[in-house]
Coordinates of C-alpha atoms and ligand atoms in Angstrom, one line a residue:
M1 CA 25.9 -27.3 -50.9
S2 CA 22.5 -27.0 -52.5
E3 CA 22.2 -27.3 -56.3
S4 CA 21.3 -23.6 -56.6
S5 CA 24.2 -22.3 -54.6
K6 CA 26.5 -24.6 -56.5
Q7 CA 25.6 -22.6 -59.6
A8 CA 27.8 -19.8 -58.3
T9 CA 28.5 -18.5 -61.7
W10 CA 24.9 -17.5 -62.5
G11 CA 22.8 -18.5 -59.5
G12 CA 22.4 -14.9 -58.1
R13 CA 19.0 -14.1 -59.7
F14 CA 17.6 -17.5 -58.9
S15 CA 15.9 -18.7 -55.7
K16 CA 15.7 -22.3 -56.9
G17 CA 18.2 -24.5 -58.6
P18 CA 17.5 -26.3 -61.8
A19 CA 15.5 -29.6 -61.8
E20 CA 17.6 -32.7 -61.8
L21 CA 16.2 -33.5 -65.2
M22 CA 17.3 -30.1 -66.5
L23 CA 20.8 -30.6 -65.1
R24 CA 21.0 -34.0 -66.9
F25 CA 19.5 -32.5 -70.1
S26 CA 21.7 -29.4 -70.2
E27 CA 25.1 -30.6 -69.0
S28 CA 27.9 -30.7 -71.5
V29 CA 30.8 -31.5 -69.2
S30 CA 30.5 -35.2 -70.1
F31 CA 31.9 -34.3 -73.5
D32 CA 33.4 -30.9 -73.3
Q33 CA 35.8 -31.9 -70.6
R34 CA 37.9 -32.9 -73.5
L35 CA 38.6 -29.2 -73.9
A36 CA 40.0 -28.8 -70.4
L37 CA 43.6 -28.1 -71.4
F38 CA 42.5 -25.5 -73.9
D39 CA 40.2 -24.0 -71.4
I40 CA 43.1 -23.7 -68.9
Q41 CA 45.3 -22.2 -71.5
C42 CA 42.6 -19.7 -72.3
S43 CA 42.3 -18.8 -68.6
E44 CA 46.1 -18.4 -68.2
A45 CA 46.1 -16.0 -71.2
H46 CA 43.1 -14.1 -69.9
S47 CA 44.5 -13.6 -66.4
A48 CA 47.9 -12.7 -67.7
M49 CA 46.1 -10.0 -69.7
L50 CA 44.1 -8.8 -66.7
A51 CA 47.3 -8.3 -64.8
E52 CA 48.9 -6.6 -67.7
V53 CA 46.2 -3.9 -67.9
G54 CA 46.0 -3.7 -64.1
L55 CA 42.5 -5.2 -63.6
I56 CA 44.2 -7.8 -61.2
T57 CA 47.5 -7.7 -59.4
E58 CA 50.6 -9.7 -60.4
T59 CA 50.1 -11.6 -57.1
E60 CA 46.6 -12.5 -58.0
K61 CA 47.7 -13.6 -61.4
A62 CA 50.4 -15.7 -60.0
A63 CA 47.9 -17.4 -57.6
I64 CA 45.5 -18.1 -60.5
H65 CA 48.3 -19.5 -62.6
S66 CA 49.5 -21.8 -59.9
G67 CA 46.0 -23.0 -59.2
L68 CA 45.5 -23.6 -63.0
A69 CA 48.8 -25.5 -63.1
E70 CA 47.5 -27.8 -60.3
I71 CA 44.3 -28.4 -62.2
R72 CA 46.2 -29.1 -65.4
N73 CA 48.1 -31.8 -63.5
Q74 CA 44.9 -33.3 -62.1
V75 CA 43.3 -33.3 -65.5
E76 CA 46.3 -34.9 -67.2
A77 CA 46.5 -37.6 -64.5
G78 CA 42.8 -38.3 -64.9
K79 CA 42.3 -37.3 -61.3
F80 CA 40.1 -34.2 -61.8
A81 CA 36.6 -34.7 -60.3
W82 CA 34.2 -33.6 -63.0
D83 CA 30.8 -32.7 -61.7
E84 CA 27.8 -32.8 -64.1
S85 CA 25.8 -30.5 -61.9
L86 CA 28.3 -27.8 -62.8
E87 CA 27.2 -27.9 -66.4
D88 CA 30.3 -27.5 -68.4
V89 CA 34.0 -27.6 -68.6
H90 CA 34.3 -23.8 -67.9
M91 CA 32.3 -23.9 -64.6
N92 CA 34.0 -27.1 -63.4
I93 CA 37.4 -25.6 -63.8
E94 CA 36.5 -22.2 -62.4
Q95 CA 34.7 -23.7 -59.4
A96 CA 37.7 -26.0 -58.6
L97 CA 40.1 -23.1 -59.0
T98 CA 38.1 -20.8 -56.8
E99 CA 38.0 -23.4 -54.1
K100 CA 41.8 -23.6 -54.2
V101 CA 42.5 -19.9 -54.9
P102 CA 40.0 -17.2 -53.7
E103 CA 41.7 -14.7 -56.1
A104 CA 40.1 -16.7 -59.0
A105 CA 36.8 -14.9 -58.2
K106 CA 38.3 -12.2 -60.4
L107 CA 39.2 -14.5 -63.3
H108 CA 35.9 -14.1 -65.2
T109 CA 36.4 -10.3 -65.3
G110 CA 35.7 -9.0 -68.9
R111 CA 34.9 -12.4 -70.4
S112 CA 31.9 -14.7 -70.9
R113 CA 31.6 -18.4 -71.5
N114 CA 30.5 -17.4 -75.0
D115 CA 33.8 -15.9 -76.0
Q116 CA 35.6 -18.5 -73.9
I117 CA 34.0 -21.5 -75.7
A118 CA 34.6 -19.9 -79.1
T119 CA 38.3 -19.5 -78.1
D120 CA 38.7 -23.0 -76.7
M121 CA 37.3 -24.5 -79.9
R122 CA 39.7 -22.5 -82.1
L123 CA 42.6 -23.8 -80.0
F124 CA 41.1 -27.3 -80.4
F125 CA 40.8 -26.9 -84.2
K126 CA 44.4 -25.8 -84.5
S127 CA 45.6 -28.9 -82.7
A128 CA 43.1 -31.2 -84.4
C129 CA 44.3 -30.0 -87.8
S130 CA 47.9 -30.9 -86.9
E131 CA 46.8 -34.4 -85.9
L132 CA 44.9 -34.8 -89.2
D133 CA 48.0 -33.5 -91.1
G134 CA 50.1 -36.2 -89.5
G135 CA 47.5 -38.9 -90.2
L136 CA 47.2 -37.9 -93.8
K137 CA 51.0 -37.8 -94.3
A138 CA 51.3 -41.3 -92.8
V139 CA 48.7 -42.7 -95.3
L140 CA 50.4 -40.8 -98.2
A141 CA 53.8 -42.3 -97.2
A142 CA 52.3 -45.8 -97.2
L143 CA 50.6 -45.2 -100.6
L144 CA 53.8 -43.8 -102.1
D145 CA 55.7 -46.8 -100.8
Q146 CA 53.3 -49.2 -102.4
A147 CA 53.3 -47.1 -105.6
E148 CA 57.1 -47.3 -105.6
K149 CA 57.0 -51.1 -105.3
N150 CA 54.2 -51.6 -107.9
Q151 CA 55.4 -49.5 -110.9
Q152 CA 55.7 -52.6 -113.0
V153 CA 52.5 -54.3 -111.9
Y154 CA 49.8 -53.6 -114.4
I155 CA 46.0 -53.8 -114.0
P156 CA 43.0 -52.9 -116.1
G157 CA 41.8 -49.4 -115.2
Y158 CA 38.0 -49.3 -115.1
T159 CA 35.2 -47.0 -116.2
H160 CA 31.6 -48.0 -115.3
L161 CA 33.4 -50.9 -113.5
Q162 CA 34.1 -52.4 -117.0
R163 CA 37.6 -52.9 -118.1
A164 CA 38.8 -49.8 -119.9
Q165 CA 42.6 -49.3 -120.4
P166 CA 45.7 -50.7 -118.8
V167 CA 47.5 -48.7 -116.0
S168 CA 50.1 -49.5 -113.5
V169 CA 49.1 -50.1 -109.9
A170 CA 51.3 -47.2 -109.0
H171 CA 49.3 -44.8 -111.2
H172 CA 46.1 -46.1 -109.7
L173 CA 47.4 -45.5 -106.1
L174 CA 48.8 -42.1 -107.1
A175 CA 45.2 -41.0 -107.9
Y176 CA 44.5 -41.5 -104.2
V177 CA 47.7 -39.6 -103.3
E178 CA 46.2 -36.6 -105.3
M179 CA 43.0 -36.8 -103.4
L180 CA 44.6 -37.0 -100.0
G181 CA 47.0 -34.3 -101.1
R182 CA 44.1 -32.0 -101.7
D183 CA 42.9 -33.0 -98.2
L184 CA 46.2 -31.8 -96.8
D185 CA 45.5 -28.4 -98.3
R186 CA 42.0 -28.3 -97.0
V187 CA 43.1 -29.1 -93.5
A188 CA 45.8 -26.4 -93.7
A189 CA 43.1 -23.9 -94.8
V190 CA 40.9 -24.9 -91.8
Q191 CA 43.9 -24.4 -89.5
E192 CA 44.4 -21.0 -91.0
E193 CA 40.7 -20.1 -90.6
A194 CA 40.8 -21.2 -86.9
N195 CA 43.6 -18.8 -86.3
W196 CA 41.5 -15.8 -85.2
C197 CA 41.0 -15.0 -81.5
P198 CA 37.4 -14.3 -80.3
L199 CA 38.4 -13.8 -76.7
G200 CA 37.4 -10.3 -75.5
S201 CA 34.1 -10.4 -77.4
G202 CA 32.4 -11.1 -74.1
A203 CA 28.8 -12.4 -74.2
I204 CA 27.9 -10.4 -77.3
A205 CA 29.2 -6.8 -77.0
G206 CA 32.6 -6.9 -75.5
T207 CA 33.2 -5.1 -72.2
T208 CA 33.5 -1.6 -70.7
L209 CA 36.7 -2.7 -68.9
P210 CA 40.0 -1.8 -70.4
I211 CA 41.1 -5.2 -71.7
D212 CA 43.8 -5.8 -74.2
R213 CA 42.6 -8.3 -76.8
E214 CA 45.8 -8.3 -78.8
F215 CA 47.7 -9.3 -75.7
S216 CA 45.5 -12.3 -75.1
A217 CA 45.6 -13.3 -78.8
K218 CA 49.3 -13.2 -78.9
Y219 CA 49.6 -15.1 -75.7
L220 CA 47.5 -17.9 -77.2
G221 CA 49.4 -18.0 -80.5
F222 CA 46.7 -16.4 -82.6
V223 CA 49.2 -14.5 -84.7
D224 CA 50.0 -14.2 -88.4
A225 CA 53.3 -15.0 -90.0
D226 CA 54.8 -11.7 -88.8
G227 CA 53.6 -12.3 -85.2
T228 CA 50.8 -9.7 -85.5
P229 CA 47.8 -10.8 -83.4
R230 CA 44.7 -11.9 -85.2
V231 CA 41.6 -10.8 -83.3
S232 CA 38.1 -11.2 -84.5
R233 CA 36.5 -7.9 -85.7
N234 CA 32.8 -8.2 -84.7
S235 CA 31.9 -9.3 -81.2
M236 CA 28.4 -10.6 -82.3
D237 CA 29.8 -12.7 -85.1
A238 CA 32.7 -13.9 -82.9
V239 CA 30.4 -15.6 -80.3
S240 CA 28.0 -17.1 -82.8
D241 CA 30.2 -18.0 -85.7
R242 CA 30.6 -21.7 -86.2
D243 CA 32.0 -21.6 -89.8
V244 CA 35.2 -23.2 -88.7
H245 CA 33.3 -26.1 -87.2
L246 CA 31.7 -26.7 -90.6
D247 CA 34.9 -26.3 -92.5
F248 CA 36.5 -28.8 -90.2
A249 CA 33.6 -31.3 -90.5
Y250 CA 33.7 -30.8 -94.3
A251 CA 37.5 -31.5 -94.4
C252 CA 36.9 -34.6 -92.4
S253 CA 34.0 -35.7 -94.6
M254 CA 36.2 -35.3 -97.7
I255 CA 39.0 -37.3 -96.1
G256 CA 36.3 -39.9 -95.2
L257 CA 35.0 -39.9 -98.8
H258 CA 38.4 -40.4 -100.3
L259 CA 39.3 -43.2 -97.9
S260 CA 35.9 -44.8 -98.6
R261 CA 36.5 -44.9 -102.3
L262 CA 40.0 -46.4 -101.7
A263 CA 38.4 -48.9 -99.4
E264 CA 35.9 -49.8 -102.0
D265 CA 38.6 -50.4 -104.6
F266 CA 40.4 -52.7 -102.2
I267 CA 37.2 -54.6 -101.3
L268 CA 36.7 -55.3 -105.0
W269 CA 40.3 -56.1 -105.6
C270 CA 40.5 -58.7 -102.8
S271 CA 37.4 -60.5 -104.0
S272 CA 38.0 -63.9 -105.7
E273 CA 36.5 -62.3 -108.9
F274 CA 39.4 -59.8 -109.1
G275 CA 42.1 -61.3 -106.8
F276 CA 44.4 -58.4 -107.4
V277 CA 45.4 -57.9 -103.8
D278 CA 46.0 -59.8 -100.6
L279 CA 45.1 -57.6 -97.6
P280 CA 47.0 -58.0 -94.4
Q281 CA 45.4 -60.7 -92.1
S282 CA 45.8 -58.3 -89.2
F283 CA 43.1 -56.1 -90.7
C284 CA 40.7 -58.9 -91.8
T285 CA 38.3 -61.1 -89.9
G286 CA 37.0 -64.6 -90.4
S287 CA 33.4 -65.9 -90.3
S288 CA 32.0 -67.7 -87.4
L289 CA 30.2 -70.0 -89.8
M290 CA 32.2 -70.3 -93.0
P291 CA 35.7 -71.4 -92.3
Q292 CA 37.1 -70.3 -95.7
K293 CA 36.3 -66.6 -95.2
K294 CA 38.8 -63.8 -95.0
N295 CA 36.7 -60.6 -94.9
P296 CA 37.9 -57.1 -95.5
D297 CA 36.1 -55.7 -92.5
A298 CA 38.6 -52.9 -91.9
M299 CA 37.9 -51.5 -95.3
E300 CA 34.2 -51.9 -94.9
L301 CA 34.3 -50.0 -91.7
V302 CA 36.3 -47.2 -93.2
R303 CA 33.6 -47.0 -95.9
G304 CA 30.9 -47.2 -93.2
K305 CA 32.4 -44.6 -90.9
S306 CA 32.7 -42.1 -93.7
G307 CA 28.9 -42.0 -93.7
R308 CA 28.9 -41.3 -90.0
V309 CA 31.4 -38.3 -90.5
I310 CA 29.3 -37.0 -93.4
G311 CA 26.4 -37.2 -90.9
D312 CA 28.3 -35.1 -88.4
L313 CA 28.6 -32.4 -91.1
Q314 CA 24.9 -32.6 -91.8
T315 CA 24.2 -32.3 -88.0
L316 CA 26.1 -29.1 -87.8
L317 CA 24.5 -27.6 -90.9
T318 CA 21.0 -28.4 -89.7
M319 CA 21.7 -27.1 -86.2
L320 CA 23.0 -23.8 -87.4
K321 CA 20.8 -22.8 -90.3
G322 CA 17.9 -21.1 -88.4
L323 CA 19.7 -19.6 -85.4
P324 CA 19.3 -15.9 -84.8
L325 CA 22.3 -13.9 -83.6
T326 CA 24.1 -14.4 -81.4
Y327 CA 24.8 -17.2 -78.9
N328 CA 22.0 -19.7 -78.5
R329 CA 22.2 -22.8 -76.3
D330 CA 21.7 -24.9 -79.4
L331 CA 25.4 -24.2 -80.0
Q332 CA 26.4 -26.4 -77.2
E333 CA 25.5 -29.3 -79.5
D334 CA 28.3 -28.3 -81.9
K335 CA 30.9 -30.3 -80.0
P336 CA 29.9 -34.0 -80.2
P337 CA 29.8 -34.0 -84.0
V338 CA 33.1 -32.2 -84.3
F339 CA 34.8 -34.6 -81.8
D340 CA 33.2 -37.6 -83.5
A341 CA 34.4 -36.3 -87.0
L342 CA 37.9 -36.0 -85.7
D343 CA 38.1 -39.3 -83.9
Q344 CA 36.6 -41.4 -86.7
T345 CA 38.7 -39.7 -89.3
L346 CA 41.9 -40.1 -87.3
I347 CA 41.3 -43.8 -86.6
S348 CA 40.2 -44.4 -90.2
L349 CA 43.5 -42.9 -91.4
Q350 CA 45.5 -45.1 -89.1
V351 CA 43.6 -48.2 -90.2
V352 CA 44.1 -47.3 -93.9
E353 CA 47.8 -46.7 -93.3
G354 CA 48.0 -50.2 -91.7
V355 CA 46.2 -51.9 -94.5
V356 CA 48.1 -50.1 -97.3
S357 CA 51.5 -50.8 -95.6
G358 CA 50.7 -54.5 -95.3
L359 CA 49.0 -55.3 -98.6
Q360 CA 50.5 -57.5 -101.2
M361 CA 49.6 -57.1 -104.9
S362 CA 49.1 -60.4 -106.6
S363 CA 51.2 -59.9 -109.7
E364 CA 50.0 -63.1 -111.3
K365 CA 46.3 -62.2 -111.1
C366 CA 47.0 -58.7 -112.2
A367 CA 49.0 -60.0 -115.2
E368 CA 46.1 -62.3 -116.2
A369 CA 43.6 -59.5 -116.1
V370 CA 45.8 -57.1 -118.0
A371 CA 46.4 -59.6 -120.7
D372 CA 42.8 -59.0 -122.0
P373 CA 43.5 -57.7 -125.5
A374 CA 40.3 -55.6 -125.5
L375 CA 42.0 -53.2 -123.1
F376 CA 44.2 -52.2 -126.0
A377 CA 41.5 -51.5 -128.5
T378 CA 41.9 -47.7 -128.1
D379 CA 45.6 -48.1 -128.7
V380 CA 44.8 -49.8 -132.0
V381 CA 42.6 -46.8 -132.9
D382 CA 45.5 -44.5 -132.2
Y383 CA 47.7 -46.8 -134.5
L384 CA 45.3 -46.1 -137.4
V385 CA 45.1 -42.4 -136.5
R386 CA 48.9 -42.2 -136.8
K387 CA 48.6 -43.7 -140.3
G388 CA 46.3 -40.9 -141.2
V389 CA 42.9 -42.5 -140.7
P390 CA 40.3 -40.0 -139.2
F391 CA 39.6 -40.9 -135.6
R392 CA 35.9 -41.5 -136.1
Q393 CA 36.6 -43.9 -139.0
A394 CA 39.4 -45.6 -137.0
H395 CA 37.0 -46.1 -134.0
H396 CA 34.5 -47.6 -136.3
I397 CA 37.0 -49.9 -137.9
I398 CA 38.3 -51.2 -134.6
G399 CA 34.7 -51.7 -133.4
A400 CA 34.2 -54.0 -136.5
L401 CA 37.4 -55.8 -135.7
V402 CA 36.2 -56.5 -132.1
A403 CA 32.9 -57.8 -133.4
F404 CA 34.8 -60.0 -135.9
S405 CA 37.0 -61.4 -133.1
E406 CA 34.0 -62.2 -131.0
E407 CA 32.2 -63.8 -133.9
H408 CA 35.1 -66.0 -134.7
A409 CA 36.1 -66.6 -131.1
V410 CA 39.6 -65.5 -131.8
P411 CA 41.2 -63.0 -129.3
L412 CA 41.7 -59.6 -130.9
N413 CA 45.5 -59.7 -130.8
E414 CA 45.5 -63.1 -132.5
L415 CA 43.6 -62.2 -135.6
A416 CA 45.5 -63.1 -138.7
L417 CA 47.2 -60.1 -140.4
E418 CA 45.4 -60.8 -143.7
D419 CA 42.0 -60.8 -142.0
V420 CA 42.8 -57.5 -140.3
Q421 CA 44.1 -56.1 -143.6
K422 CA 40.8 -57.1 -145.2
V423 CA 39.0 -54.8 -142.7
D424 CA 41.5 -51.9 -143.3
S425 CA 44.5 -51.8 -145.6
H426 CA 46.5 -49.6 -143.3
F427 CA 47.3 -52.5 -140.9
E428 CA 50.9 -53.8 -141.1
A429 CA 52.7 -56.6 -139.2
D430 CA 53.6 -54.2 -136.4
W431 CA 50.0 -53.7 -135.4
V432 CA 50.4 -56.4 -132.7
D433 CA 52.8 -54.2 -130.8
C434 CA 49.7 -52.3 -129.7
F435 CA 48.9 -55.1 -127.3
D436 CA 52.2 -54.8 -125.4
V437 CA 51.4 -53.2 -122.1
E438 CA 54.9 -51.8 -121.5
K439 CA 54.9 -50.2 -125.0
A440 CA 51.3 -48.9 -124.4
L441 CA 52.3 -47.2 -121.2
A442 CA 55.7 -46.0 -122.4
A443 CA 53.8 -44.1 -125.2
R444 CA 51.9 -42.1 -122.5
E445 CA 54.5 -39.8 -121.0
R446 CA 52.8 -36.4 -121.2
T447 CA 52.1 -34.8 -117.8
G448 CA 49.6 -36.7 -115.7
M449 CA 49.6 -39.8 -117.9
P450 CA 50.4 -43.3 -116.7
G451 CA 53.8 -43.6 -118.5
P452 CA 56.5 -45.0 -116.2
A453 CA 58.7 -41.9 -116.2
Q454 CA 55.7 -39.8 -115.4
V455 CA 54.7 -42.1 -112.6
S456 CA 58.2 -42.2 -111.0
S457 CA 58.5 -38.5 -111.2
Q458 CA 55.1 -38.1 -109.5
I459 CA 56.2 -40.5 -106.7
E460 CA 59.4 -38.4 -106.2
A461 CA 57.6 -35.1 -106.2
W462 CA 55.0 -36.3 -103.6
S463 CA 57.7 -37.9 -101.4
D464 CA 59.5 -34.6 -101.4
R465 CA 56.3 -32.8 -100.5
I466 CA 55.5 -34.9 -97.4
S467 CA 59.0 -35.3 -96.1
Ligands
LIG1 N1 28.7 -25.0 -72.5 C1 28.4 -23.8 -73.3 C2 28.5 -24.2 -74.8 O1 29.3 -25.1 -75.1 C3 29.3 -22.7 -73.0 C4 28.6 -21.4 -73.3 C5 27.5 -21.2 -72.4 N2 26.9 -19.9 -72.5 C6 25.7 -19.6 -72.1 N3 25.3 -18.4 -72.3 N4 25.0 -20.5 -71.4 O2 27.9 -23.6 -75.7

């Protein structure tokens, strides 16, 4: 078959086929074959609808469906012969189908590749969001498990990467639970946004044929909670809209960003300087030169890959911003960044789950760090406030006390009571209780604070939510 006659779907007005270079340049089947099962689903729905409204017979529909079933089997078995000269996933499947089933020449009645690809992608997004939901919940479960185990392991919390105030490891990990919990909501919102059916919008202006868009939408599961079909309302918007691609890439970017921050904390924590955590060997690598090294490569790659996913979002934004209505071939470039964003996000989630599940907090190193009395300086301010000293004044007094302790090289909590009382007469013997980490945390039991009862109730609430 010559290249031009192979282009059976649009070759009619052409006397010459595309140049070999053009075929190589414009093909998308090398990446959009990933949509094959969604494309087949879409064609099943469309042909069922054509039969329903009488545009094809039940026999023709049955033939098309059995041909599609055969192709589905081939695709699933990895035995379908993809042909780049047939451009994209749609033409490959339609061509193979027509070779098996002559009735398939009627399949493209009342539809265009423009509404077809928009529909395939929405089916893809619904399924991709379910995968992300599963990946996020697995990481959340691992974080909650470590939080549960590390409620009584305390570390300094940091601001400006300087020791600030003590917290439990559990409270620190729960901060990431909150972030990834917001990601769950974001992913659910994208899934909801994907739930509109563009099929029937045609190339740009629908069709004169009596199709039933609601039938197709329902067939494909584009329905609301009551089962009412959700069909797009403007054919021009429907074939050119890529908002859900952007929403999806943004949701992936946010997951990547949160995982990257988590990775950065673990990278710091496993350094000799911190020593708070021992990361599982199965997710670390050694050095070819330095025998002592155990490098947190998995976490560094999670941090690195988030940049790549943010790049995918940027690619889509840049591609779309100047496009006139409606479909433009530029839009074919929407798929690689979307697939990349999903793949990198999913594998990053799996790796983080593996690392979090296997990590071991080093209670000794954590205890050493949290013994730094300076971490409790704010609690000493509160001590004076409770005795009626105005906050600004109390802050100043403790500042002077810190300077005094540094000057005399005596740790803050070991200053003699009479020296402390010289600085301010409100101090009594119980002032040293301020340096007890358990007491410091037990005093913080208002909502969202790191008090132990708060922390355990947050762990419980989140566990309920993801189970
Ligand atoms: N492969 C194309 C894409 O992904 C499908 C739509 C083609 N439409 C067209 N008018 N050439 O965008």
